XYZ file of N, CA and C in Angstrom:
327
model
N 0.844 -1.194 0.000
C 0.000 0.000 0.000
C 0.881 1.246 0.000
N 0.122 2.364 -0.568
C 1.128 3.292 -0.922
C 0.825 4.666 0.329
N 1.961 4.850 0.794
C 2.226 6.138 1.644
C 2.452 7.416 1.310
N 1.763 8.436 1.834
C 1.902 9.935 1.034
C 1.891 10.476 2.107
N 2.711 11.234 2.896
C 2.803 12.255 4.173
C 3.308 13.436 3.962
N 3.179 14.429 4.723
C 4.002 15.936 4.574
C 4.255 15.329 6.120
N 5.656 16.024 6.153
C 5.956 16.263 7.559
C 6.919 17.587 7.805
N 7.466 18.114 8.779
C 7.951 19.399 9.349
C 9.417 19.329 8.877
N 9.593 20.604 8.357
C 11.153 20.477 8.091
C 11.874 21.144 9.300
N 12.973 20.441 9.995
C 13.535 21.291 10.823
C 14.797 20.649 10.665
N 15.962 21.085 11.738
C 17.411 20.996 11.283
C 17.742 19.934 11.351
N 16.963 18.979 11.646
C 17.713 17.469 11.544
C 17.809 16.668 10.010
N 16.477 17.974 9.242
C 16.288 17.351 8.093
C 16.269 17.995 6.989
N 16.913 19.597 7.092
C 16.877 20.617 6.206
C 17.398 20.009 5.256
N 18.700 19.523 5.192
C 19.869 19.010 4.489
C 19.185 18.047 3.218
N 18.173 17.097 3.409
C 17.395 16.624 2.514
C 16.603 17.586 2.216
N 15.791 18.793 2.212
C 15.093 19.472 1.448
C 15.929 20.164 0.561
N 17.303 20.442 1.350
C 18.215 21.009 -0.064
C 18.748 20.290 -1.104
N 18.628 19.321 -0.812
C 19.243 17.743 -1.911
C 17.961 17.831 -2.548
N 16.837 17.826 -2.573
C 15.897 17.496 -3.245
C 15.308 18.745 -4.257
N 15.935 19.556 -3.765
C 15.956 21.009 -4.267
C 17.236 20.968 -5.478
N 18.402 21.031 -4.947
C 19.465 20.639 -6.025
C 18.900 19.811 -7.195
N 18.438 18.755 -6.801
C 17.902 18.058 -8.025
C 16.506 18.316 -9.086
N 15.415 18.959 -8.603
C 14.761 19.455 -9.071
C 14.654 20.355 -9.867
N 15.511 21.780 -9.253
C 15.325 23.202 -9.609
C 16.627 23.295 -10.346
N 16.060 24.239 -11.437
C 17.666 24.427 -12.278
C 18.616 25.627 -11.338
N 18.093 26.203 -10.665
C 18.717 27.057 -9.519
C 18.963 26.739 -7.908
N 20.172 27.389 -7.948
C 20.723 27.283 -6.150
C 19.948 28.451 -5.334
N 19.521 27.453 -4.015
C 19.398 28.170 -3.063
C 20.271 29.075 -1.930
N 20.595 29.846 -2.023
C 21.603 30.198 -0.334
C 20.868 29.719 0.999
N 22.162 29.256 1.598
C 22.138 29.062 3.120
C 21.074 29.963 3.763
N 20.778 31.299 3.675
C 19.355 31.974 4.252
C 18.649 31.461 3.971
N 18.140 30.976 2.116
C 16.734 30.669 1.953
C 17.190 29.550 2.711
N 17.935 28.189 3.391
C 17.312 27.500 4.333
C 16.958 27.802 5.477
N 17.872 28.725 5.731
C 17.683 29.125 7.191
C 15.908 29.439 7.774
N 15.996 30.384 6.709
C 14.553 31.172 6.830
C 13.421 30.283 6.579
N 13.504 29.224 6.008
C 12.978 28.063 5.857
C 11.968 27.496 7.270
N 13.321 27.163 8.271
C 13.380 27.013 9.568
C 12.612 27.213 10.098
N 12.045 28.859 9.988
C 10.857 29.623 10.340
C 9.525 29.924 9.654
N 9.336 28.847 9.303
C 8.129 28.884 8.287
C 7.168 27.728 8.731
N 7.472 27.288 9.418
C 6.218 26.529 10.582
C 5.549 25.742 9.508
N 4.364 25.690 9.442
C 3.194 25.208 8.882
C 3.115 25.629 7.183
N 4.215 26.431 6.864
C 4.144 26.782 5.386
C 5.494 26.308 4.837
N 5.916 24.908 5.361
C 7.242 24.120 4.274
C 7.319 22.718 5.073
N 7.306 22.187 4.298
C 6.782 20.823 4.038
C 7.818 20.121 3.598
N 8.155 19.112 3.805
C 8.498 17.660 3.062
C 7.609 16.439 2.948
N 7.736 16.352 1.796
C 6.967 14.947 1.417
C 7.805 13.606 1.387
N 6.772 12.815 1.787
C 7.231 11.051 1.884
C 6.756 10.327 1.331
N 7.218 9.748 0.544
C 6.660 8.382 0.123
C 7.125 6.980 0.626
N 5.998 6.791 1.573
C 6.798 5.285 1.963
C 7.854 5.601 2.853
N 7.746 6.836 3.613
C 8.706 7.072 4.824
C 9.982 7.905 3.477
N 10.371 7.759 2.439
C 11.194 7.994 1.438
C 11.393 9.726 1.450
N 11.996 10.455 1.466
C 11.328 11.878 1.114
C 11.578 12.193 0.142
N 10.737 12.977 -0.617
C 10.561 12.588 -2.472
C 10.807 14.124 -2.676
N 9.777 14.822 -1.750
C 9.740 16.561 -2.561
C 9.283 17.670 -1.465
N 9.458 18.560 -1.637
C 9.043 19.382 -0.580
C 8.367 20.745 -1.565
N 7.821 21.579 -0.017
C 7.245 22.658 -0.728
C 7.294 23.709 0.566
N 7.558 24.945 -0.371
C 7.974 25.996 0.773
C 7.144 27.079 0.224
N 6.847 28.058 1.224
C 5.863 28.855 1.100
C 6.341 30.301 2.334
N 5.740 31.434 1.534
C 5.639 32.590 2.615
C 4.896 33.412 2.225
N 4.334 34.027 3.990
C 3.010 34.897 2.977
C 3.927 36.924 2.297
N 3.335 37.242 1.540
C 3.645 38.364 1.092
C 3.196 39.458 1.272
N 3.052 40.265 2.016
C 2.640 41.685 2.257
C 2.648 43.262 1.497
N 2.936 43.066 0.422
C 3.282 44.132 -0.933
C 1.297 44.201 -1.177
N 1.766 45.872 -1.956
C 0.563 46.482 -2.304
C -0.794 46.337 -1.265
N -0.382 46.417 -0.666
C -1.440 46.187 1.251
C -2.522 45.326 0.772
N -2.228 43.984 0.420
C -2.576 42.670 -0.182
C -1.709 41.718 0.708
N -2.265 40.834 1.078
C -2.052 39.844 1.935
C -2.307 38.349 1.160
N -0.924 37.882 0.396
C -0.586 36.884 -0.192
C -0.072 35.541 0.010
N -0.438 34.310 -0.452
C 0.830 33.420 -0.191
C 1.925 32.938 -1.641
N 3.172 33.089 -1.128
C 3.750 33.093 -2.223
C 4.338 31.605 -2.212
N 4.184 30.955 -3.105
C 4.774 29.239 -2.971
C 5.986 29.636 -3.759
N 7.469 29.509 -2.822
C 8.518 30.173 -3.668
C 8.751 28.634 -4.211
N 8.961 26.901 -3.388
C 9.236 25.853 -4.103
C 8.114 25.092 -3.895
N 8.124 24.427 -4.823
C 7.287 23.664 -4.798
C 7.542 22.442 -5.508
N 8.445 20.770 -5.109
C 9.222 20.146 -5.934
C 9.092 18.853 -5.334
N 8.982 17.351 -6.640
C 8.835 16.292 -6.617
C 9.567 15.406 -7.017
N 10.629 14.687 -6.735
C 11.737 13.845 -7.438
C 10.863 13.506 -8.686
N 11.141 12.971 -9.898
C 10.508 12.882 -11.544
C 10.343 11.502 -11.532
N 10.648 10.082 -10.585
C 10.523 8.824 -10.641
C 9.242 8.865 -9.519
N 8.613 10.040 -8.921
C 7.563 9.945 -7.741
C 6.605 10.676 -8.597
N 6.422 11.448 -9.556
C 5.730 11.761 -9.881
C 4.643 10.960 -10.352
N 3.199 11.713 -10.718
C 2.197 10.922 -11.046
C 1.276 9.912 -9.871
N 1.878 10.303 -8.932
C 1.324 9.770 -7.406
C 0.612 10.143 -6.869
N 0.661 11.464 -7.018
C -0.422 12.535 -6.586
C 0.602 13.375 -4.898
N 1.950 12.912 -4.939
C 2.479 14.351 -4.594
C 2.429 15.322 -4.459
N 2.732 16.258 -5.819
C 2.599 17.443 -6.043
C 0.992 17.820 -5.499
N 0.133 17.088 -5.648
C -1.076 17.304 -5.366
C -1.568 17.503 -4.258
N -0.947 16.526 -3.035
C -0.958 16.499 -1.566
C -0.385 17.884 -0.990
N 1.103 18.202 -1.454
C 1.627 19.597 -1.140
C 0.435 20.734 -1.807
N 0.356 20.754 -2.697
C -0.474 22.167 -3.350
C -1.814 21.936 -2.033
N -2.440 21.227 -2.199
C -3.589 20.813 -1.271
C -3.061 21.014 -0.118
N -2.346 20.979 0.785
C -1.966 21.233 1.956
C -1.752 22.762 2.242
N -1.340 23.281 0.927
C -1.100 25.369 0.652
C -2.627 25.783 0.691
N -3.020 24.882 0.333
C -4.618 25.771 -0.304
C -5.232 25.273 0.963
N -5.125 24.305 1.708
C -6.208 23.803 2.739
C -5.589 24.985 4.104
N -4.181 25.457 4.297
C -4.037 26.673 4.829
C -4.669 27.742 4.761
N -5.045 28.485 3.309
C -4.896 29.603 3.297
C -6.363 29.505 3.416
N -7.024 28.365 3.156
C -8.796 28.433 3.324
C -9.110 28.682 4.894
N -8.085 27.856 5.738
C -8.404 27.697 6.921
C -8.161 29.198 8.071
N -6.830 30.033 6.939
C -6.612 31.440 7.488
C -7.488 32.539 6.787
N -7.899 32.364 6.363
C -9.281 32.848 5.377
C -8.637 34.497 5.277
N -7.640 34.832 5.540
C -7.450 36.418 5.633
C -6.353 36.202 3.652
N -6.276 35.402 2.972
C -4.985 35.602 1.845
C -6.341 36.288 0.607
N -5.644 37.185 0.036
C -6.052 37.216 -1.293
C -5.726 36.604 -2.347
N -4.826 35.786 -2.753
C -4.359 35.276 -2.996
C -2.848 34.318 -2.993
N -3.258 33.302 -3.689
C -1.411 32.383 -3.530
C -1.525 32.473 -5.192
N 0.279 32.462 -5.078
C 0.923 32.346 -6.213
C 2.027 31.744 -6.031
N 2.793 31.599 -7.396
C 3.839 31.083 -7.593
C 4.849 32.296 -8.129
């Protein structure tokens, strides 16, 4: 049977969200964007498959033009996990937030 979890990124396990990032994204992150990561509670995620961690997704809200946003800066799935419905669980986990904080005008990418 197949396993699909988000769980909390913190420093025991940053180090795999940046490996999974390296491989995904054609761009590097700096050491801040993990850091700041750190502090993003309930808006960055890692995903599991099967205990495995496949992809993560990071998020912050945005405060420009006195609009109250969420901005999904990553949002990423190893390419042999895809089609699982991953990507789907993370996006769904952004959107089941911002319904539940009911104050965003919108999320973007």
């Amino acid at each position: 049977m197949l396993s699909i979890e988000l769980g909390d990124i913190t420093v025991h396990n940053i180090k795999q969200l940046k490996k999974i990032n390296q491989v995904v994204f054609p761009v590097s992150y700096n050491d801040k964007f993990y850091k700041d990561v750190l502090e993003l509670g309930p808006l960055a995620k890692l995903a599991y498959f099967n205990d495995i961690v496949v992809g993560g997704v990071c998020c912050r809200i945005d405060l420009t033009e006195n609009k109250r946003r969420l901005y999904i800066m990553t949002l990423g799935c190893l390419s042999a996990y895809r089609k699982y419905g991953v990507g789907k669980l993370m996006l769904n986990h952004v959107l089941d937030y911002c319904e539940k904080d009911g104050n965003f005008e919108s999320v973007y990418l």
